[in-house]
PDB file of C-alpha atoms in Angstrom:
ATOM      1  CA  ASP A   1    -102.379   9.002-108.398  1.00 66.00           C
ATOM      2  CA  VAL A   2    -100.689   9.725-111.709  1.00 62.00           C
ATOM      3  CA  LYS A   3     -96.970  10.058-111.554  1.00 90.00           C
ATOM      4  CA  VAL A   4     -94.906  11.639-114.284  1.00 96.00           C
ATOM      5  CA  THR A   5     -91.202  11.640-113.650  1.00 96.00           C
ATOM      6  CA  GLN A   6     -88.357  13.280-115.503  1.00 96.00           C
ATOM      7  CA  SER A   7     -84.814  12.003-115.380  1.00 91.00           C
ATOM      8  CA  SER A   8     -83.128  15.211-114.231  1.00 92.00           C
ATOM      9  CA  ARG A   9     -84.210  18.386-112.453  1.00 94.00           C
ATOM     10  CA  TYR A  10     -81.163  20.333-113.604  1.00 96.00           C
ATOM     11  CA  LEU A  11     -78.860  19.741-116.528  1.00 97.00           C
ATOM     12  CA  VAL A  12     -75.911  21.722-117.849  1.00 97.00           C
ATOM     13  CA  LYS A  13     -74.590  20.911-121.300  1.00 97.00           C
ATOM     14  CA  ARG A  14     -72.189  22.450-123.764  1.00 97.00           C
ATOM     15  CA  THR A  15     -73.063  23.800-127.181  1.00 97.00           C
ATOM     16  CA  GLY A  16     -73.051  21.034-129.755  1.00 97.00           C
ATOM     17  CA  GLU A  17     -73.622  18.184-127.318  1.00 97.00           C
ATOM     18  CA  LYS A  18     -76.364  15.645-127.888  1.00 97.00           C
ATOM     19  CA  VAL A  19     -78.830  15.809-125.008  1.00 97.00           C
ATOM     20  CA  PHE A  20     -81.405  13.267-123.898  1.00 97.00           C
ATOM     21  CA  LEU A  21     -84.317  14.165-121.631  1.00 98.00           C
ATOM     22  CA  GLU A  22     -86.321  11.240-120.350  1.00 97.00           C
ATOM     23  CA  CYS A  23     -89.900  11.118-119.157  1.00 97.00           C
ATOM     24  CA  VAL A  24     -91.775   8.204-117.626  1.00 97.00           C
ATOM     25  CA  GLN A  25     -95.435   7.925-116.635  1.00 96.00           C
ATOM     26  CA  ASP A  26     -96.948   5.102-114.645  1.00 94.00           C
ATOM     27  CA  MET A  27    -100.652   5.335-115.509  1.00 89.00           C
ATOM     28  CA  ASP A  28    -100.808   3.662-118.891  1.00 90.00           C
ATOM     29  CA  HIS A  29    -101.574   6.952-120.643  1.00 92.00           C
ATOM     30  CA  GLU A  30    -101.710   6.909-124.426  1.00 92.00           C
ATOM     31  CA  ASN A  31    -100.632  10.498-125.004  1.00 94.00           C
ATOM     32  CA  MET A  32     -97.359  12.069-123.993  1.00 97.00           C
ATOM     33  CA  PHE A  33     -96.067  15.570-124.613  1.00 97.00           C
ATOM     34  CA  TRP A  34     -92.916  17.653-124.452  1.00 98.00           C
ATOM     35  CA  TYR A  35     -93.145  21.405-123.846  1.00 98.00           C
ATOM     36  CA  ARG A  36     -90.700  24.129-123.187  1.00 97.00           C
ATOM     37  CA  GLN A  37     -91.616  26.815-120.684  1.00 96.00           C
ATOM     38  CA  ASP A  38     -90.098  30.263-121.061  1.00 95.00           C
ATOM     39  CA  PRO A  39     -90.976  33.477-119.183  1.00 91.00           C
ATOM     40  CA  GLY A  40     -93.377  35.583-121.192  1.00 90.00           C
ATOM     41  CA  LEU A  41     -93.914  32.831-123.747  1.00 93.00           C
ATOM     42  CA  GLY A  42     -95.821  30.319-121.676  1.00 93.00           C
ATOM     43  CA  LEU A  43     -95.764  26.660-122.622  1.00 95.00           C
ATOM     44  CA  ARG A  44     -95.015  25.771-126.212  1.00 95.00           C
ATOM     45  CA  LEU A  45     -95.497  22.277-127.549  1.00 96.00           C
ATOM     46  CA  ILE A  46     -92.415  20.692-129.065  1.00 97.00           C
ATOM     47  CA  TYR A  47     -93.675  17.195-129.892  1.00 97.00           C
ATOM     48  CA  PHE A  48     -96.358  14.836-128.806  1.00 95.00           C
ATOM     49  CA  SER A  49     -97.018  11.142-129.136  1.00 96.00           C
ATOM     50  CA  TYR A  50    -100.375   9.413-129.142  1.00 93.00           C
ATOM     51  CA  ASP A  51     -99.081   5.853-129.232  1.00 90.00           C
ATOM     52  CA  VAL A  52     -95.904   3.845-129.165  1.00 92.00           C
ATOM     53  CA  LYS A  53     -93.666   4.762-132.101  1.00 87.00           C
ATOM     54  CA  MET A  54     -96.145   7.476-133.165  1.00 91.00           C
ATOM     55  CA  LYS A  55     -95.242  11.135-132.954  1.00 94.00           C
ATOM     56  CA  GLU A  56     -96.394  14.486-134.242  1.00 95.00           C
ATOM     57  CA  LYS A  57     -94.638  17.803-134.425  1.00 96.00           C
ATOM     58  CA  GLY A  58     -95.862  20.534-132.180  1.00 94.00           C
ATOM     59  CA  ASP A  59     -95.400  24.253-132.627  1.00 93.00           C
ATOM     60  CA  ILE A  60     -91.617  24.421-132.192  1.00 96.00           C
ATOM     61  CA  PRO A  61     -90.050  21.101-133.282  1.00 97.00           C
ATOM     62  CA  GLU A  62     -86.933  22.550-134.918  1.00 96.00           C
ATOM     63  CA  GLY A  63     -83.742  21.299-133.307  1.00 96.00           C
ATOM     64  CA  TYR A  64     -85.538  18.511-131.439  1.00 98.00           C
ATOM     65  CA  SER A  65     -86.510  14.917-132.026  1.00 97.00           C
ATOM     66  CA  VAL A  66     -88.357  12.382-129.910  1.00 97.00           C
ATOM     67  CA  SER A  67     -88.529   8.681-129.302  1.00 96.00           C
ATOM     68  CA  ARG A  68     -91.269   6.522-127.877  1.00 96.00           C
ATOM     69  CA  GLU A  69     -90.312   2.867-127.880  1.00 95.00           C
ATOM     70  CA  LYS A  70     -92.457   1.944-124.864  1.00 95.00           C
ATOM     71  CA  LYS A  71     -95.814   3.303-123.825  1.00 95.00           C
ATOM     72  CA  GLU A  72     -94.584   4.646-120.508  1.00 96.00           C
ATOM     73  CA  ARG A  73     -91.464   6.405-121.778  1.00 97.00           C
ATOM     74  CA  PHE A  74     -91.072   9.449-124.001  1.00 97.00           C
ATOM     75  CA  SER A  75     -87.656  10.879-124.736  1.00 97.00           C
ATOM     76  CA  LEU A  76     -86.743  14.302-126.043  1.00 98.00           C
ATOM     77  CA  ILE A  77     -83.481  14.572-127.946  1.00 98.00           C
ATOM     78  CA  LEU A  78     -81.539  17.696-128.733  1.00 97.00           C
ATOM     79  CA  GLU A  79     -79.321  16.587-131.590  1.00 94.00           C
ATOM     80  CA  SER A  80     -76.843  19.439-131.196  1.00 97.00           C
ATOM     81  CA  ALA A  81     -77.614  21.664-128.250  1.00 97.00           C
ATOM     82  CA  SER A  82     -77.536  25.400-128.736  1.00 97.00           C
ATOM     83  CA  THR A  83     -77.716  28.261-126.263  1.00 97.00           C
ATOM     84  CA  ASN A  84     -81.221  29.203-127.426  1.00 97.00           C
ATOM     85  CA  GLN A  85     -82.400  25.826-126.170  1.00 98.00           C
ATOM     86  CA  THR A  86     -81.674  26.864-122.594  1.00 98.00           C
ATOM     87  CA  SER A  87     -85.099  26.502-121.007  1.00 98.00           C
ATOM     88  CA  MET A  88     -87.368  24.593-118.660  1.00 97.00           C
ATOM     89  CA  TYR A  89     -88.645  21.413-120.307  1.00 98.00           C
ATOM     90  CA  LEU A  90     -91.902  19.897-119.155  1.00 98.00           C
ATOM     91  CA  CYS A  91     -93.221  16.464-119.944  1.00 98.00           C
ATOM     92  CA  ALA A  92     -96.912  15.624-119.671  1.00 97.00           C
ATOM     93  CA  SER A  93     -99.236  12.730-120.265  1.00 95.00           C
ATOM     94  CA  SER A  94    -102.962  12.282-120.753  1.00 93.00           C
ATOM     95  CA  SER A  95    -105.490   9.607-121.484  1.00 89.00           C
ATOM     96  CA  PRO A  96    -108.449  10.666-123.606  1.00 84.00           C
ATOM     97  CA  GLY A  97    -109.329   6.999-123.818  1.00 77.00           C
ATOM     98  CA  GLN A  98    -110.057   7.127-120.095  1.00 73.00           C
ATOM     99  CA  GLY A  99    -112.419  10.036-120.709  1.00 74.00           C
ATOM    100  CA  SER A 100    -110.267  13.023-119.836  1.00 77.00           C
ATOM    101  CA  TYR A 101    -108.130  15.511-121.725  1.00 86.00           C
ATOM    102  CA  GLU A 102    -106.448  16.611-118.509  1.00 89.00           C
ATOM    103  CA  GLN A 103    -102.680  16.603-118.843  1.00 93.00           C
ATOM    104  CA  TYR A 104    -100.493  15.525-115.945  1.00 94.00           C
ATOM    105  CA  PHE A 105     -97.115  17.177-115.740  1.00 96.00           C
ATOM    106  CA  GLY A 106     -93.702  16.155-114.587  1.00 97.00           C
ATOM    107  CA  PRO A 107     -91.576  18.360-112.323  1.00 96.00           C
ATOM    108  CA  GLY A 108     -89.570  19.762-115.228  1.00 96.00           C
ATOM    109  CA  THR A 109     -85.936  19.723-116.287  1.00 97.00           C
ATOM    110  CA  ARG A 110     -84.090  23.019-116.292  1.00 97.00           C
ATOM    111  CA  LEU A 111     -81.552  22.759-119.082  1.00 98.00           C
ATOM    112  CA  THR A 112     -78.712  25.232-119.425  1.00 98.00           C
ATOM    113  CA  VAL A 113     -76.608  25.153-122.572  1.00 98.00           C
ATOM    114  CA  THR A 114     -73.296  27.011-122.306  1.00 97.00           C
TER     115      THR A 114
ATOM    116  CA  ALA B   1    -105.621  28.348-135.727  1.00 78.00           C
ATOM    117  CA  GLN B   2    -106.445  28.211-132.067  1.00 87.00           C
ATOM    118  CA  ARG B   3    -105.058  30.881-129.819  1.00 93.00           C
ATOM    119  CA  VAL B   4    -105.193  31.767-126.140  1.00 96.00           C
ATOM    120  CA  THR B   5    -104.533  35.282-124.892  1.00 96.00           C
ATOM    121  CA  GLN B   6    -103.790  36.196-121.317  1.00 97.00           C
ATOM    122  CA  PRO B   7    -103.341  39.956-121.398  1.00 96.00           C
ATOM    123  CA  GLU B   8    -101.784  40.357-117.956  1.00 96.00           C
ATOM    124  CA  LYS B   9     -98.301  39.005-117.325  1.00 96.00           C
ATOM    125  CA  LEU B  10     -98.371  40.192-113.718  1.00 97.00           C
ATOM    126  CA  LEU B  11    -101.255  40.828-111.361  1.00 98.00           C
ATOM    127  CA  SER B  12    -101.029  41.958-107.761  1.00 98.00           C
ATOM    128  CA  VAL B  13    -104.050  41.866-105.505  1.00 97.00           C
ATOM    129  CA  PHE B  14    -104.495  42.554-101.803  1.00 97.00           C
ATOM    130  CA  LYS B  15    -105.502  39.698 -99.563  1.00 97.00           C
ATOM    131  CA  GLY B  16    -109.272  39.582 -99.249  1.00 97.00           C
ATOM    132  CA  ALA B  17    -109.865  41.475-102.492  1.00 98.00           C
ATOM    133  CA  PRO B  18    -111.521  39.885-105.537  1.00 97.00           C
ATOM    134  CA  VAL B  19    -109.343  38.308-108.186  1.00 97.00           C
ATOM    135  CA  GLU B  20    -109.972  38.071-111.903  1.00 97.00           C
ATOM    136  CA  LEU B  21    -107.478  36.580-114.330  1.00 98.00           C
ATOM    137  CA  LYS B  22    -108.428  37.181-117.917  1.00 97.00           C
ATOM    138  CA  CYS B  23    -108.368  34.657-120.721  1.00 97.00           C
ATOM    139  CA  ASN B  24    -109.612  35.102-124.266  1.00 96.00           C
ATOM    140  CA  TYR B  25    -109.471  32.505-126.957  1.00 95.00           C
ATOM    141  CA  SER B  26    -110.017  31.910-130.637  1.00 93.00           C
ATOM    142  CA  TYR B  27    -111.157  28.512-131.798  1.00 88.00           C
ATOM    143  CA  SER B  28    -113.354  27.190-134.549  1.00 80.00           C
ATOM    144  CA  GLY B  29    -115.678  24.656-133.006  1.00 78.00           C
ATOM    145  CA  SER B  30    -116.632  23.770-129.471  1.00 78.00           C
ATOM    146  CA  PRO B  31    -113.654  24.392-127.243  1.00 77.00           C
ATOM    147  CA  GLU B  32    -112.605  22.680-124.090  1.00 88.00           C
ATOM    148  CA  LEU B  33    -110.969  25.167-121.766  1.00 92.00           C
ATOM    149  CA  PHE B  34    -108.820  24.684-118.715  1.00 94.00           C
ATOM    150  CA  TRP B  35    -107.002  26.641-116.066  1.00 96.00           C
ATOM    151  CA  TYR B  36    -103.690  25.246-114.874  1.00 97.00           C
ATOM    152  CA  VAL B  37    -101.742  26.528-111.895  1.00 97.00           C
ATOM    153  CA  GLN B  38     -98.115  26.289-110.858  1.00 97.00           C
ATOM    154  CA  TYR B  39     -97.278  27.096-107.252  1.00 97.00           C
ATOM    155  CA  SER B  40     -93.729  27.908-106.283  1.00 94.00           C
ATOM    156  CA  ARG B  41     -91.465  24.850-106.619  1.00 91.00           C
ATOM    157  CA  GLN B  42     -94.374  22.611-107.589  1.00 94.00           C
ATOM    158  CA  ARG B  43     -95.367  21.052-110.862  1.00 95.00           C
ATOM    159  CA  LEU B  44     -98.010  22.432-113.152  1.00 96.00           C
ATOM    160  CA  GLN B  45    -101.417  21.035-112.268  1.00 95.00           C
ATOM    161  CA  LEU B  46    -104.985  21.336-113.399  1.00 94.00           C
ATOM    162  CA  LEU B  47    -107.049  23.840-111.434  1.00 95.00           C
ATOM    163  CA  LEU B  48    -110.358  23.521-113.215  1.00 92.00           C
ATOM    164  CA  ARG B  49    -112.003  22.782-116.548  1.00 89.00           C
ATOM    165  CA  HIS B  50    -115.054  24.438-118.012  1.00 84.00           C
ATOM    166  CA  ILE B  51    -117.039  21.266-118.631  1.00 78.00           C
ATOM    167  CA  SER B  52    -117.120  20.358-114.951  1.00 78.00           C
ATOM    168  CA  ARG B  53    -118.449  23.772-113.890  1.00 75.00           C
ATOM    169  CA  GLU B  54    -116.997  23.296-110.426  1.00 81.00           C
ATOM    170  CA  SER B  55    -115.343  25.572-107.907  1.00 82.00           C
ATOM    171  CA  ILE B  56    -111.838  24.607-106.874  1.00 86.00           C
ATOM    172  CA  LYS B  57    -110.106  26.412-103.994  1.00 91.00           C
ATOM    173  CA  GLY B  58    -112.784  29.088-104.312  1.00 92.00           C
ATOM    174  CA  PHE B  59    -112.007  29.726-107.992  1.00 94.00           C
ATOM    175  CA  THR B  60    -114.619  29.598-110.726  1.00 94.00           C
ATOM    176  CA  ALA B  61    -114.478  30.220-114.447  1.00 93.00           C
ATOM    177  CA  ASP B  62    -117.377  30.657-116.811  1.00 86.00           C
ATOM    178  CA  LEU B  63    -117.133  30.077-120.513  1.00 89.00           C
ATOM    179  CA  ASN B  64    -118.579  33.033-122.422  1.00 89.00           C
ATOM    180  CA  LYS B  65    -118.828  31.982-126.040  1.00 87.00           C
ATOM    181  CA  GLY B  66    -120.131  35.367-127.146  1.00 89.00           C
ATOM    182  CA  GLU B  67    -117.060  37.151-125.798  1.00 91.00           C
ATOM    183  CA  THR B  68    -114.800  34.106-126.342  1.00 92.00           C
ATOM    184  CA  SER B  69    -113.579  34.420-122.796  1.00 94.00           C
ATOM    185  CA  PHE B  70    -112.885  32.092-119.876  1.00 95.00           C
ATOM    186  CA  HIS B  71    -111.896  34.386-117.037  1.00 96.00           C
ATOM    187  CA  LEU B  72    -110.853  32.928-113.696  1.00 96.00           C
ATOM    188  CA  LYS B  73    -112.407  34.515-110.640  1.00 96.00           C
ATOM    189  CA  LYS B  74    -112.246  34.324-106.884  1.00 96.00           C
ATOM    190  CA  PRO B  75    -114.198  36.632-104.589  1.00 96.00           C
ATOM    191  CA  PHE B  76    -111.638  36.850-101.770  1.00 97.00           C
ATOM    192  CA  ALA B  77    -107.952  36.337-102.490  1.00 97.00           C
ATOM    193  CA  GLN B  78    -105.777  34.353-100.098  1.00 97.00           C
ATOM    194  CA  GLU B  79    -102.003  34.458 -99.772  1.00 96.00           C
ATOM    195  CA  GLU B  80    -101.722  30.839-100.899  1.00 96.00           C
ATOM    196  CA  ASP B  81    -103.237  31.821-104.247  1.00 98.00           C
ATOM    197  CA  SER B  82     -99.944  33.398-105.268  1.00 98.00           C
ATOM    198  CA  ALA B  83     -98.834  31.351-108.277  1.00 98.00           C
ATOM    199  CA  MET B  84     -98.490  31.240-112.041  1.00 97.00           C
ATOM    200  CA  TYR B  85    -101.766  30.641-113.845  1.00 98.00           C
ATOM    201  CA  TYR B  86    -102.161  29.392-117.398  1.00 97.00           C
ATOM    202  CA  CYS B  87    -105.299  29.248-119.479  1.00 97.00           C
ATOM    203  CA  ALA B  88    -105.369  26.395-122.005  1.00 96.00           C
ATOM    204  CA  LEU B  89    -107.566  25.377-124.910  1.00 94.00           C
ATOM    205  CA  GLY B  90    -107.984  22.181-126.856  1.00 90.00           C
ATOM    206  CA  ARG B  91    -108.633  18.504-126.603  1.00 85.00           C
ATOM    207  CA  GLU B  92    -105.909  15.958-127.347  1.00 85.00           C
ATOM    208  CA  LYS B  93    -103.478  18.808-127.868  1.00 89.00           C
ATOM    209  CA  LEU B  94    -103.605  21.896-125.701  1.00 92.00           C
ATOM    210  CA  THR B  95    -102.653  25.438-126.596  1.00 94.00           C
ATOM    211  CA  PHE B  96    -101.517  27.420-123.581  1.00 95.00           C
ATOM    212  CA  GLY B  97    -101.574  31.129-122.969  1.00 95.00           C
ATOM    213  CA  THR B  98     -98.478  32.991-121.879  1.00 96.00           C
ATOM    214  CA  GLY B  99     -99.506  32.910-118.245  1.00 96.00           C
ATOM    215  CA  THR B 100    -100.291  35.401-115.487  1.00 97.00           C
ATOM    216  CA  ARG B 101     -98.231  35.592-112.332  1.00 97.00           C
ATOM    217  CA  LEU B 102    -100.580  36.381-109.484  1.00 98.00           C
ATOM    218  CA  THR B 103     -99.170  37.860-106.303  1.00 98.00           C
ATOM    219  CA  ILE B 104    -101.349  38.300-103.254  1.00 98.00           C
ATOM    220  CA  ILE B 105    -100.228  41.178-101.061  1.00 97.00           C
ATOM    221  CA  PRO B 106    -100.718  40.483 -97.337  1.00 94.00           C
TER     222      PRO B 106
END
């Protein structure tokens, strides 16, 4: 059973702070993703990674960066948090190499920036 | 560019009535389409994918390439079907629709 975990369920930060969101998966998946989920906007891809140290921008990368130093861990970094980054952040992983494009999601981190 | 449209943000259906959640897409090539569901206080999870042509929890979805649609259907709604439903398109990267919140009225 695939398990994707995220470091925090709820996070409150101040404007201008540097914020780290961590995601870990335990199924040796190659691909990992960061989305933000907003009412009426659905899920929007921020960044994804298809291998260690490899990353690609998604649809809304501005204000974010990512790090993938180990296969199981994918971090999302908000360099200087702003109020418009208040959102639910979802991490996901998948393994096309295992024959499936299905993405497995973490429980989400609800970030509030004040 | 690929795009997924879910025209209904909210849908309320009486228990026992048929359910149809609409999804239209634009994609150049052969798409892979999925329905994901998020129940209250649970994580987003795959409901079904078009290539498997299976029925999950009584739901089915047929890919109509002529109409570029992948509507999700269930003949008799149950209260436990109340959830947020997302249609998604793609392969390595998925594009999600904006979602439909389905509420089943007892």
